[in-house]
């Protein structure tokens, strides 16, 4: 099998101390795949430069080679803050009310994808497998094809895929999707998003979809498939059982003095349903006065995408809401919502999850949601907490033994909180055992192997010509 060329908007450079440091599961998994198979991780450095030069900063850390470029401020504004995060992100999360269509964003997006293509092109050798990640880089594959790259190329989309009727509100939607069909493999998180994608190519583009869900396009066969991403189970388990996690768990438990803990951990993003979650908790406190004073919601929400107005807005809204709810329910020695805007090392986070009787994961729309899986992995199997999970998270299709809720229904979530707190130990253990099995078996390494196997064309249909010989 050839080397792996991983391309994503940002690159997570492994620390000299080892890959497992403060990185997320995806970065850890991609780093370990790159170490095993050899290859390069290419993307934006996160730095700005006055004038784009295309200069590649090549580094080798912990046996992984990374190559990064700097972008101009205008690129960052139009491509990253603009088309990626003000157009595609809200649209792909069904928020056309927040979706902005600006011609400059579209031009910036194409320009930066061309810049990525120019910069990564010389790094790609003939046998390499090219794996592109996420909505920032949808047309990159077609731009590499235009430069003569005949290699196997795959795309994995970490977000949902929107229904056709929403997607058609995007100017030039067909051009964008057609550019995606230059990849050999298109991976989505769940069968739901896969169905939406296939619906679009059939209804809007009139393409033929085969029984195995591959798409016939310009004499080629494009494989579209669901690959649900998982967590690095082994790494997370180890972190959850270590001293740092134990201390974090004890510290949190001691601070609530016997009260029940509900935990939420999310990037501060409108897709995560934080406002609705706070309202639901408030409703629960109002409906169960006997519990008022006995349950605490710890919401950890590090700010993200702070340059985008809708993110500034959600931050303000949540601060107001927290103040309002705490004002109504707090006592001299008790505050019901602890709202914390910072990140924590993964081991500490694991300890917080373990301390909580309820994991409250209620996004309004989410490609997968790894927090739900981390919460399950961090529990004590002999006395596990209960996962309350939105039916609109991709992970709900796998984690069927969670208590599934409609996050828009404040009443439903409030009732479910009560049900979770009352759940007998035997039922908690039974549900947790099944959830744990799914989280353990479908971990990030499984996801990675599945994708790379299809990308490497170990399943190629003998009847179709390889891409570089196709018309
Ligand atoms: P995100 O929208 O970022 O990811 P999620 O899957 O929940 O959502 O992953 C968030 C990660 O960040 C988790 O590993 C979590 O532990 C970590 N995290 C969050 N808050 C933190 C904090 N305060 N301190 C430390 N770590 C924190 C996108 C898609 C998801 C998809 C993933 C992976 O939106 O749907 O599951 O990519 O494909």
Tab-separated table of C-alpha atoms and ligand atoms in Angstrom:
chain	number	residue	atom	x	y	z
A	1	UNK	CA	0.000	0.000	0.000
A	2	UNK	CA	1.285	3.494	-0.871
A	3	UNK	CA	2.018	6.319	1.537
A	4	UNK	CA	-0.866	8.289	2.986
A	5	UNK	CA	-1.191	11.979	2.140
A	6	UNK	CA	-3.652	13.441	4.656
A	7	UNK	CA	-4.975	16.892	3.795
A	8	UNK	CA	-7.089	18.956	6.175
A	9	UNK	CA	-7.717	22.621	6.832
A	10	UNK	CA	-5.522	22.588	9.952
A	11	UNK	CA	-2.704	20.227	10.803
A	12	UNK	CA	-2.190	18.870	14.269
A	13	UNK	CA	1.581	18.652	14.672
A	14	UNK	CA	2.378	15.827	17.133
A	15	UNK	CA	4.219	17.028	20.192
A	16	UNK	CA	7.762	15.841	20.868
A	17	UNK	CA	6.383	14.329	24.070
A	18	UNK	CA	4.289	11.882	22.017
A	19	UNK	CA	1.120	11.921	20.041
A	20	UNK	CA	-1.245	11.277	22.915
A	21	UNK	CA	-0.604	14.602	24.720
A	22	UNK	CA	-3.358	17.202	24.511
A	23	UNK	CA	-4.583	16.160	21.036
A	24	UNK	CA	-8.026	14.929	20.151
A	25	UNK	CA	-8.779	11.347	19.098
A	26	UNK	CA	-8.818	12.143	15.374
A	27	UNK	CA	-5.374	13.732	15.451
A	28	UNK	CA	-4.008	10.837	17.488
A	29	UNK	CA	-5.439	8.287	15.043
A	30	UNK	CA	-4.260	10.092	11.914
A	31	UNK	CA	-0.818	10.490	13.415
A	32	UNK	CA	-0.595	6.822	14.217
A	33	UNK	CA	-1.761	5.882	10.686
A	34	UNK	CA	0.861	8.186	9.210
A	35	UNK	CA	3.518	6.642	11.434
A	36	UNK	CA	2.550	3.112	10.436
A	37	UNK	CA	2.075	3.662	6.738
A	38	UNK	CA	4.417	6.571	6.132
A	39	UNK	CA	3.262	9.796	4.522
A	40	UNK	CA	2.618	13.453	5.077
A	41	UNK	CA	-0.053	15.573	6.766
A	42	UNK	CA	-0.620	18.769	4.814
A	43	UNK	CA	-2.706	21.849	5.615
A	44	UNK	CA	-2.836	25.436	6.850
A	45	UNK	CA	-0.490	26.340	9.696
A	46	UNK	CA	-3.105	28.595	11.315
A	47	UNK	CA	-0.670	31.517	10.718
A	48	UNK	CA	-1.221	34.535	8.491
A	49	UNK	CA	1.297	36.104	6.134
A	50	UNK	CA	1.094	39.488	4.371
A	51	UNK	CA	1.621	37.893	0.956
A	52	UNK	CA	1.006	34.262	0.009
A	53	UNK	CA	4.217	32.528	-1.100
A	54	UNK	CA	3.203	28.854	-1.019
A	55	UNK	CA	6.288	28.168	1.111
A	56	UNK	CA	6.011	24.720	2.700
A	57	UNK	CA	7.082	24.408	6.294
A	58	UNK	CA	8.118	20.749	6.503
A	59	UNK	CA	8.641	19.276	9.968
A	60	UNK	CA	9.217	15.835	11.345
A	61	UNK	CA	8.026	15.197	14.900
A	62	UNK	CA	7.419	11.863	16.601
A	63	UNK	CA	7.960	10.070	13.258
A	64	UNK	CA	5.279	12.061	11.437
A	65	UNK	CA	6.020	14.503	8.616
A	66	UNK	CA	3.844	17.587	8.451
A	67	UNK	CA	3.809	20.225	5.711
A	68	UNK	CA	2.045	23.524	6.332
A	69	UNK	CA	1.452	26.771	4.487
A	70	UNK	CA	0.527	30.226	5.772
A	71	UNK	CA	-2.450	32.100	4.320
A	72	UNK	CA	-3.120	35.801	3.676
A	73	UNK	CA	-5.602	37.614	5.962
A	74	UNK	CA	-8.010	37.947	3.022
A	75	UNK	CA	-7.835	34.152	2.484
A	76	UNK	CA	-8.643	33.507	6.131
A	77	UNK	CA	-11.541	35.954	6.031
A	78	UNK	CA	-13.123	34.710	2.801
A	79	UNK	CA	-12.254	31.012	2.823
A	80	UNK	CA	-12.206	30.077	6.522
A	81	UNK	CA	-14.410	32.612	8.347
A	82	UNK	CA	-16.423	33.147	5.161
A	83	UNK	CA	-17.369	30.259	2.888
A	84	UNK	CA	-16.403	27.446	5.274
A	85	UNK	CA	-17.888	28.812	8.488
A	86	UNK	CA	-20.552	31.299	7.384
A	87	UNK	CA	-21.838	29.426	4.329
A	88	UNK	CA	-21.179	25.678	4.391
A	89	UNK	CA	-21.139	24.982	8.152
A	90	UNK	CA	-24.593	26.508	8.882
A	91	UNK	CA	-26.066	25.109	5.645
A	92	UNK	CA	-24.773	21.599	6.382
A	93	UNK	CA	-26.281	21.895	9.891
A	94	UNK	CA	-29.705	22.814	8.427
A	95	UNK	CA	-29.397	26.483	9.492
A	96	UNK	CA	-30.218	28.319	6.287
A	97	UNK	CA	-31.313	31.223	8.498
A	98	UNK	CA	-27.627	31.691	9.406
A	99	UNK	CA	-26.208	30.834	5.984
A	100	UNK	CA	-24.592	33.777	4.201
A	101	UNK	CA	-24.020	33.741	0.463
A	102	UNK	CA	-21.359	36.204	-0.572
A	103	UNK	CA	-19.581	36.100	-3.923
A	104	UNK	CA	-16.264	37.032	-2.309
A	105	UNK	CA	-16.533	34.056	0.047
A	106	UNK	CA	-17.022	31.703	-2.895
A	107	UNK	CA	-14.072	33.209	-4.778
A	108	UNK	CA	-11.871	33.056	-1.680
A	109	UNK	CA	-12.833	29.410	-1.135
A	110	UNK	CA	-11.853	28.466	-4.693
A	111	UNK	CA	-8.652	30.521	-4.489
A	112	UNK	CA	-7.501	28.852	-1.275
A	113	UNK	CA	-8.372	25.383	-2.572
A	114	UNK	CA	-6.238	26.190	-5.664
A	115	UNK	CA	-3.449	27.313	-3.344
A	116	UNK	CA	-3.702	24.088	-1.396
A	117	UNK	CA	-3.577	22.129	-4.680
A	118	UNK	CA	-0.489	24.018	-5.918
A	119	UNK	CA	1.325	23.566	-2.627
A	120	UNK	CA	0.584	19.866	-2.049
A	121	UNK	CA	0.974	18.769	-5.696
A	122	UNK	CA	4.794	18.366	-5.631
A	123	UNK	CA	4.567	16.223	-2.477
A	124	UNK	CA	2.377	13.537	-4.080
A	125	UNK	CA	4.130	10.462	-5.523
A	126	UNK	CA	2.530	8.042	-7.977
A	127	UNK	CA	1.511	5.287	-5.508
A	128	UNK	CA	0.318	7.597	-2.702
A	129	UNK	CA	-3.223	7.509	-1.347
A	130	UNK	CA	-4.657	11.004	-0.963
A	131	UNK	CA	-7.156	11.512	1.864
A	132	UNK	CA	-8.871	14.904	2.110
A	133	UNK	CA	-10.894	15.939	5.164
A	134	UNK	CA	-14.000	18.006	5.577
A	135	UNK	CA	-16.100	20.798	4.167
A	136	UNK	CA	-13.247	23.271	3.829
A	137	UNK	CA	-11.749	21.314	0.944
A	138	UNK	CA	-14.602	19.814	-1.077
A	139	UNK	CA	-13.268	20.871	-4.541
A	140	UNK	CA	-9.597	20.123	-3.798
A	141	UNK	CA	-9.706	16.674	-5.432
A	142	UNK	CA	-10.925	18.105	-8.741
A	143	UNK	CA	-8.165	20.723	-8.651
A	144	UNK	CA	-5.552	18.003	-8.114
A	145	UNK	CA	-7.052	16.023	-11.017
A	146	UNK	CA	-6.717	19.161	-13.179
A	147	UNK	CA	-3.006	19.141	-12.319
A	148	UNK	CA	-2.687	15.553	-13.540
A	149	UNK	CA	-2.961	13.613	-10.271
A	150	UNK	CA	-4.307	10.159	-11.191
A	151	UNK	CA	-3.886	8.679	-7.710
A	152	UNK	CA	-6.651	7.199	-5.621
A	153	UNK	CA	-8.229	10.092	-3.738
A	154	UNK	CA	-10.827	10.054	-0.994
A	155	UNK	CA	-12.847	12.640	0.898
A	156	UNK	CA	-14.301	12.250	4.372
A	157	UNK	CA	-16.934	14.723	5.499
A	158	UNK	CA	-17.138	15.154	9.286
A	159	UNK	CA	-20.415	17.126	9.164
A	160	UNK	CA	-23.944	16.098	8.173
A	161	UNK	CA	-24.992	16.227	4.520
A	162	UNK	CA	-28.107	18.424	4.196
A	163	UNK	CA	-31.358	17.452	2.482
A	164	UNK	CA	-31.454	18.248	-1.236
A	165	UNK	CA	-34.115	20.945	-0.762
A	166	UNK	CA	-31.800	22.878	1.545
A	167	UNK	CA	-28.672	22.337	-0.501
A	168	UNK	CA	-30.261	23.738	-3.638
A	169	UNK	CA	-30.421	27.132	-1.902
A	170	UNK	CA	-26.628	27.329	-2.291
A	171	UNK	CA	-25.629	29.206	-5.434
A	172	UNK	CA	-23.539	26.934	-7.719
A	173	UNK	CA	-24.433	23.879	-5.633
A	174	UNK	CA	-24.200	21.572	-8.625
A	175	UNK	CA	-20.691	22.744	-9.481
A	176	UNK	CA	-19.582	22.077	-5.913
A	177	UNK	CA	-21.015	18.554	-5.817
A	178	UNK	CA	-19.712	17.741	-9.314
A	179	UNK	CA	-16.231	18.699	-8.128
A	180	UNK	CA	-16.583	16.197	-5.262
A	181	UNK	CA	-17.237	13.403	-7.742
A	182	UNK	CA	-13.611	13.597	-8.857
A	183	UNK	CA	-12.719	11.696	-5.680
A	184	UNK	CA	-12.755	7.896	-5.865
A	185	UNK	CA	-14.268	7.520	-2.404
A	186	UNK	CA	-16.683	9.840	-0.588
A	187	UNK	CA	-17.116	8.985	3.075
A	188	UNK	CA	-19.962	10.287	5.239
A	189	UNK	CA	-20.552	9.719	8.941
A	190	UNK	CA	-23.893	7.879	8.768
A	191	UNK	CA	-26.314	6.191	6.401
A	192	UNK	CA	-28.664	9.146	6.903
A	193	UNK	CA	-26.210	11.642	5.427
A	194	UNK	CA	-25.252	9.083	2.770
A	195	UNK	CA	-28.886	8.791	1.688
A	196	UNK	CA	-29.160	12.587	1.437
A	197	UNK	CA	-26.024	12.722	-0.674
A	198	UNK	CA	-27.202	9.974	-3.021
A	199	UNK	CA	-30.623	11.610	-3.266
A	200	UNK	CA	-28.950	14.800	-4.461
A	201	UNK	CA	-26.803	13.151	-7.148
A	202	UNK	CA	-29.791	11.212	-8.453
A	203	UNK	CA	-32.430	13.935	-8.364
A	204	UNK	CA	-30.376	17.020	-9.162
A	205	UNK	CA	-27.668	15.557	-11.378
A	206	UNK	CA	-29.561	12.632	-12.898
A	207	UNK	CA	-26.717	10.214	-12.116
A	208	UNK	CA	-27.060	6.482	-11.789
A	209	UNK	CA	-26.515	5.017	-8.333
A	210	UNK	CA	-25.703	1.286	-8.261
A	211	UNK	CA	-27.010	-1.184	-5.703
A	212	UNK	CA	-23.739	-0.943	-3.764
A	213	UNK	CA	-24.274	2.847	-3.542
A	214	UNK	CA	-21.500	3.632	-5.993
A	215	UNK	CA	-22.162	6.453	-8.437
A	216	UNK	CA	-21.560	6.306	-12.174
A	217	UNK	CA	-19.894	9.560	-13.195
A	218	UNK	CA	-18.139	10.296	-16.501
A	219	UNK	CA	-17.366	6.612	-17.042
A	220	UNK	CA	-15.976	6.225	-13.530
A	221	UNK	CA	-17.320	4.611	-10.416
A	222	UNK	CA	-17.296	6.744	-7.282
A	223	UNK	CA	-17.777	4.847	-4.045
A	224	UNK	CA	-20.006	6.644	-1.517
A	225	UNK	CA	-20.273	5.013	1.880
A	226	UNK	CA	-20.912	5.650	5.562
A	227	UNK	CA	-17.879	5.332	7.832
A	228	UNK	CA	-18.971	6.313	11.367
A	229	UNK	CA	-16.006	7.818	13.174
A	230	UNK	CA	-15.139	6.640	16.687
A	231	UNK	CA	-12.873	7.649	19.544
A	232	UNK	CA	-9.449	6.276	20.363
A	233	UNK	CA	-10.979	3.890	22.860
A	234	UNK	CA	-7.764	2.396	24.225
A	235	UNK	CA	-6.182	5.809	24.775
A	236	UNK	CA	-9.316	7.226	26.394
A	237	UNK	CA	-9.796	4.239	28.682
A	238	UNK	CA	-6.213	4.486	29.821
A	239	UNK	CA	-6.651	8.195	30.518
A	240	UNK	CA	-9.911	7.525	32.399
A	241	UNK	CA	-8.224	5.029	34.716
A	242	UNK	CA	-5.130	7.123	35.496
A	243	UNK	CA	-4.287	9.346	38.465
A	244	UNK	CA	-5.087	12.639	36.716
A	245	UNK	CA	-8.622	11.443	35.917
A	246	UNK	CA	-9.130	10.056	39.417
A	247	UNK	CA	-8.100	13.354	40.996
A	248	UNK	CA	-10.288	15.372	38.600
A	249	UNK	CA	-13.241	13.087	39.383
A	250	UNK	CA	-12.750	13.419	43.145
A	251	UNK	CA	-12.238	17.189	42.926
A	252	UNK	CA	-15.487	17.653	41.028
A	253	UNK	CA	-17.467	15.310	43.275
A	254	UNK	CA	-16.145	17.002	46.434
A	255	UNK	CA	-17.134	20.408	45.061
A	256	UNK	CA	-20.812	19.480	44.591
A	257	UNK	CA	-21.135	17.914	48.078
A	258	UNK	CA	-23.368	14.966	47.250
A	259	UNK	CA	-25.448	16.626	44.539
A	260	UNK	CA	-26.108	14.874	41.221
A	261	UNK	CA	-23.925	16.015	38.325
A	262	UNK	CA	-25.026	16.441	34.708
A	263	UNK	CA	-22.212	17.158	32.268
A	264	UNK	CA	-22.108	18.765	28.829
A	265	UNK	CA	-18.858	19.241	26.859
A	266	UNK	CA	-19.059	21.035	23.540
A	267	UNK	CA	-17.293	23.571	21.382
A	268	UNK	CA	-19.309	26.757	21.743
A	269	UNK	CA	-21.355	26.347	18.569
A	270	UNK	CA	-25.015	26.984	17.756
A	271	UNK	CA	-25.310	23.442	16.353
A	272	UNK	CA	-24.738	21.980	19.818
A	273	UNK	CA	-28.093	23.103	21.221
A	274	UNK	CA	-26.681	24.667	24.381
A	275	UNK	CA	-29.452	27.235	24.805
A	276	UNK	CA	-32.140	24.546	24.537
A	277	UNK	CA	-30.155	22.359	26.962
A	278	UNK	CA	-30.018	25.123	29.577
A	279	UNK	CA	-33.755	25.732	29.160
A	280	UNK	CA	-34.438	22.015	29.600
A	281	UNK	CA	-32.411	21.867	32.788
A	282	UNK	CA	-34.229	24.923	34.072
A	283	UNK	CA	-37.562	23.252	33.267
A	284	UNK	CA	-36.426	20.122	35.112
A	285	UNK	CA	-35.611	22.201	38.203
A	286	UNK	CA	-38.965	23.980	38.009
A	287	UNK	CA	-40.920	20.715	37.504
A	288	UNK	CA	-39.137	18.912	40.346
A	289	UNK	CA	-38.754	21.313	43.228
A	290	UNK	CA	-37.501	18.413	45.378
A	291	UNK	CA	-34.471	18.252	43.069
A	292	UNK	CA	-33.822	21.990	43.039
A	293	UNK	CA	-30.648	22.378	45.052
A	294	UNK	CA	-29.712	18.752	44.422
A	295	UNK	CA	-28.533	18.709	40.812
A	296	UNK	CA	-25.781	20.658	39.074
A	297	UNK	CA	-25.212	21.073	35.343
A	298	UNK	CA	-21.525	21.433	34.502
A	299	UNK	CA	-21.267	22.804	30.966
A	300	UNK	CA	-17.755	22.997	29.575
A	301	UNK	CA	-17.783	25.031	26.348
A	302	UNK	CA	-14.519	26.406	24.949
A	303	UNK	CA	-15.160	29.291	22.519
A	304	UNK	CA	-14.583	28.605	18.811
A	305	UNK	CA	-14.681	30.659	15.578
A	306	UNK	CA	-14.813	33.881	17.570
A	307	UNK	CA	-14.357	36.029	14.421
A	308	UNK	CA	-17.783	34.986	13.117
A	309	UNK	CA	-20.725	37.111	14.313
A	310	UNK	CA	-23.130	34.199	14.912
A	311	UNK	CA	-20.602	32.723	17.354
A	312	UNK	CA	-20.283	36.011	19.233
A	313	UNK	CA	-24.059	36.073	19.375
A	314	UNK	CA	-24.445	32.550	20.786
A	315	UNK	CA	-21.837	33.343	23.426
A	316	UNK	CA	-23.765	36.414	24.553
A	317	UNK	CA	-27.059	34.515	24.529
A	318	UNK	CA	-25.682	31.740	26.690
A	319	UNK	CA	-24.149	34.127	29.192
A	320	UNK	CA	-27.500	35.874	29.531
A	321	UNK	CA	-29.381	32.606	29.843
A	322	UNK	CA	-27.001	31.191	32.455
A	323	UNK	CA	-27.281	34.360	34.513
A	324	UNK	CA	-31.053	34.259	34.270
A	325	UNK	CA	-31.408	30.580	35.251
A	326	UNK	CA	-28.850	30.795	38.027
A	327	UNK	CA	-30.552	33.926	39.338
A	328	UNK	CA	-33.863	32.062	39.511
A	329	UNK	CA	-32.615	28.822	41.118
A	330	UNK	CA	-29.396	29.618	43.016
A	331	UNK	CA	-29.021	29.722	46.773
A	332	UNK	CA	-26.315	31.170	48.998
A	333	UNK	CA	-24.336	27.920	48.807
A	334	UNK	CA	-25.505	26.599	45.439
A	335	UNK	CA	-25.366	27.542	41.752
A	336	UNK	CA	-27.257	25.179	39.382
A	337	UNK	CA	-25.332	25.831	36.145
A	338	UNK	CA	-21.551	25.932	36.139
A	339	UNK	CA	-20.671	27.358	32.775
A	340	UNK	CA	-16.961	27.112	31.964
A	341	UNK	CA	-15.438	28.543	28.769
A	342	UNK	CA	-12.118	26.733	28.635
A	343	UNK	CA	-10.435	23.580	27.384
A	344	UNK	CA	-9.124	20.782	29.613
A	345	UNK	CA	-6.516	18.054	29.087
A	346	UNK	CA	-8.190	14.842	27.983
A	347	UNK	CA	-7.384	12.933	31.181
A	348	UNK	CA	-9.061	15.605	33.307
A	349	UNK	CA	-12.065	15.610	31.013
A	350	UNK	CA	-12.307	11.822	31.401
A	351	UNK	CA	-12.410	12.279	35.190
A	352	UNK	CA	-15.204	14.863	34.911
A	353	UNK	CA	-17.236	12.516	32.692
A	354	UNK	CA	-16.808	9.726	35.222
A	355	UNK	CA	-18.005	11.927	38.067
A	356	UNK	CA	-21.265	12.766	36.272
A	357	UNK	CA	-24.473	10.749	36.746
A	358	UNK	CA	-25.738	12.055	33.405
A	359	UNK	CA	-23.988	12.879	30.113
A	360	UNK	CA	-26.206	15.474	28.452
A	361	UNK	CA	-25.397	15.494	24.722
A	362	UNK	CA	-28.158	17.345	22.905
A	363	UNK	CA	-26.971	18.882	19.624
A	364	UNK	CA	-29.632	20.127	17.239
A	365	UNK	CA	-27.631	18.563	14.422
A	366	UNK	CA	-24.206	16.879	14.547
A	367	UNK	CA	-22.242	14.808	12.027
A	368	UNK	CA	-21.328	12.246	14.682
A	369	UNK	CA	-20.523	13.683	18.155
A	370	UNK	CA	-17.559	12.120	19.891
A	371	UNK	CA	-18.389	13.514	23.329
A	372	UNK	CA	-21.212	10.949	23.627
A	373	UNK	CA	-18.716	8.149	22.994
A	374	UNK	CA	-16.131	9.609	25.383
A	375	UNK	CA	-18.754	9.809	28.137
A	376	UNK	CA	-19.576	6.099	27.686
A	377	UNK	CA	-15.889	5.093	27.630
A	378	UNK	CA	-15.143	7.014	30.836
A	379	UNK	CA	-17.850	5.406	33.008
A	380	UNK	CA	-17.302	2.941	35.830
A	381	UNK	CA	-18.965	-0.245	34.440
A	382	UNK	CA	-20.067	-1.213	37.967
A	383	UNK	CA	-21.859	2.078	38.563
A	384	UNK	CA	-22.245	3.815	35.188
A	385	UNK	CA	-23.937	7.097	34.459
A	386	UNK	CA	-26.736	7.528	31.891
A	387	UNK	CA	-26.212	9.032	28.452
A	388	UNK	CA	-28.978	11.337	27.227
A	389	UNK	CA	-28.411	11.794	23.504
A	390	UNK	CA	-30.051	13.868	20.795
A	391	UNK	CA	-31.775	11.881	18.095
A	392	UNK	CA	-30.207	14.349	15.634
A	393	UNK	CA	-26.589	13.428	16.398
A	394	UNK	CA	-25.032	10.956	13.966
A	395	UNK	CA	-23.952	8.863	16.958
A	396	UNK	CA	-27.624	8.190	17.845
A	397	UNK	CA	-27.697	5.629	15.014
A	398	UNK	CA	-25.071	3.572	16.851
A	399	UNK	CA	-25.755	4.417	20.505
A	400	UNK	CA	-29.306	3.127	20.612
A	401	UNK	CA	-29.138	2.250	24.315
A	402	UNK	CA	-28.763	5.881	25.274
A	403	UNK	CA	-31.952	7.743	26.237
A	404	UNK	CA	-32.669	9.414	22.904
A	405	UNK	CA	-34.352	12.817	22.996
A	406	UNK	CA	-35.643	15.541	20.741
A	407	UNK	CA	-33.461	18.474	21.876
A	408	UNK	CA	-36.054	21.000	20.664
A	409	UNK	CA	-38.538	19.711	23.212
A	410	UNK	CA	-37.709	21.251	26.565
A	411	UNK	CA	-40.420	19.099	28.223
A	412	UNK	CA	-39.110	15.863	26.754
A	413	UNK	CA	-35.510	16.540	27.794
A	414	UNK	CA	-36.602	17.637	31.293
A	415	UNK	CA	-38.622	14.424	31.761
A	416	UNK	CA	-35.723	12.350	30.469
A	417	UNK	CA	-33.357	13.925	33.016
A	418	UNK	CA	-35.743	12.778	35.753
A	419	UNK	CA	-35.966	9.309	34.223
A	420	UNK	CA	-32.165	9.044	34.068
A	421	UNK	CA	-31.750	10.088	37.701
A	422	UNK	CA	-34.333	7.494	38.781
A	423	UNK	CA	-32.922	4.658	36.654
A	424	UNK	CA	-32.148	1.507	38.670
A	425	UNK	CA	-28.545	0.275	38.726
A	426	UNK	CA	-29.370	-2.934	36.806
A	427	UNK	CA	-30.819	-0.977	33.871
A	428	UNK	CA	-27.908	1.488	33.894
A	429	UNK	CA	-25.434	-1.391	33.741
A	430	UNK	CA	-27.345	-3.192	31.008
A	431	UNK	CA	-27.539	-0.105	28.815
A	432	UNK	CA	-23.952	0.881	29.482
A	433	UNK	CA	-22.575	-2.581	28.602
A	434	UNK	CA	-24.210	-2.413	25.174
A	435	UNK	CA	-23.109	1.161	24.563
A	436	UNK	CA	-19.558	0.331	25.587
A	437	UNK	CA	-19.403	-2.581	23.174
A	438	UNK	CA	-20.306	-0.322	20.272
A	439	UNK	CA	-17.848	2.414	21.329
A	440	UNK	CA	-15.042	-0.120	21.797
A	441	UNK	CA	-15.606	-2.064	18.585
A	442	UNK	CA	-16.211	0.875	16.294
A	443	UNK	CA	-13.313	2.971	17.476
A	444	UNK	CA	-11.245	5.424	15.472
A	445	UNK	CA	-8.754	2.782	14.361
A	446	UNK	CA	-11.589	0.696	12.946
A	447	UNK	CA	-12.861	3.773	11.090
A	448	UNK	CA	-9.421	4.526	9.738
A	449	UNK	CA	-8.779	0.956	8.565
A	450	UNK	CA	-12.160	0.760	6.865
A	451	UNK	CA	-11.662	4.015	4.993
A	452	UNK	CA	-8.087	3.329	3.945
A	453	UNK	CA	-9.010	-0.144	2.749
A	454	UNK	CA	-11.681	1.211	0.428
A	455	UNK	CA	-9.416	4.076	-0.625
A	456	UNK	CA	-6.616	1.638	-1.439
A	457	UNK	CA	-9.126	0.016	-3.742
A	458	UNK	CA	-8.864	-3.395	-2.207
A	459	UNK	CA	-12.460	-3.762	-3.324
A	460	UNK	CA	-12.127	-2.361	-6.849
A	461	UNK	CA	-14.798	-3.434	-9.280
A	462	UNK	CA	-12.843	-5.338	-11.931
A	463	UNK	CA	-15.239	-4.140	-14.646
A	464	UNK	CA	-14.365	-0.452	-14.295
A	465	UNK	CA	-11.159	1.161	-15.578
A	466	UNK	CA	-8.851	2.754	-13.004
A	467	UNK	CA	-9.315	6.481	-12.759
A	468	UNK	CA	-6.226	7.551	-14.644
A	469	UNK	CA	-7.319	5.584	-17.741
A	470	UNK	CA	-10.912	6.825	-17.635
A	471	UNK	CA	-12.317	9.366	-20.043
B	1	LIG	P1	-16.899	18.788	16.756
B	1	LIG	O1	-18.040	19.613	16.286
B	1	LIG	O2	-15.789	19.540	17.342
B	1	LIG	O3	-16.344	17.815	15.614
B	1	LIG	P2	-17.243	16.426	18.628
B	1	LIG	O4	-17.372	15.204	17.806
B	1	LIG	O5	-18.105	16.430	19.827
B	1	LIG	O6	-17.567	17.764	17.838
B	1	LIG	O7	-15.739	16.518	19.093
B	1	LIG	C1	-15.317	17.484	19.994
B	1	LIG	C2	-13.989	17.038	20.623
B	1	LIG	O8	-13.442	18.161	21.308
B	1	LIG	C3	-14.184	15.926	21.648
B	1	LIG	O9	-13.121	15.004	21.542
B	1	LIG	C4	-14.118	16.665	22.987
B	1	LIG	O10	-13.583	15.914	24.049
B	1	LIG	C5	-13.192	17.815	22.656
B	1	LIG	N1	-13.524	18.939	23.543
B	1	LIG	C6	-14.652	19.665	23.561
B	1	LIG	N2	-14.614	20.573	24.561
B	1	LIG	C7	-13.426	20.416	25.167
B	1	LIG	C8	-12.796	21.061	26.268
B	1	LIG	N3	-13.355	22.066	26.929
B	1	LIG	N4	-11.571	20.636	26.623
B	1	LIG	C9	-10.975	19.634	25.938
B	1	LIG	N5	-11.530	18.982	24.911
B	1	LIG	C10	-12.735	19.376	24.515
B	1	LIG	C11	-16.645	17.566	14.241
B	1	LIG	C12	-18.108	17.272	13.912
B	1	LIG	C13	-18.617	16.102	14.773
B	1	LIG	C14	-17.707	14.885	14.558
B	1	LIG	C15	-16.252	15.254	14.714
B	1	LIG	C16	-15.322	14.108	14.291
B	1	LIG	O11	-18.917	18.416	14.125
B	1	LIG	O12	-19.958	15.783	14.439
B	1	LIG	O13	-18.028	13.893	15.501
B	1	LIG	O14	-15.904	16.378	13.906
B	1	LIG	O15	-15.619	13.694	13.004
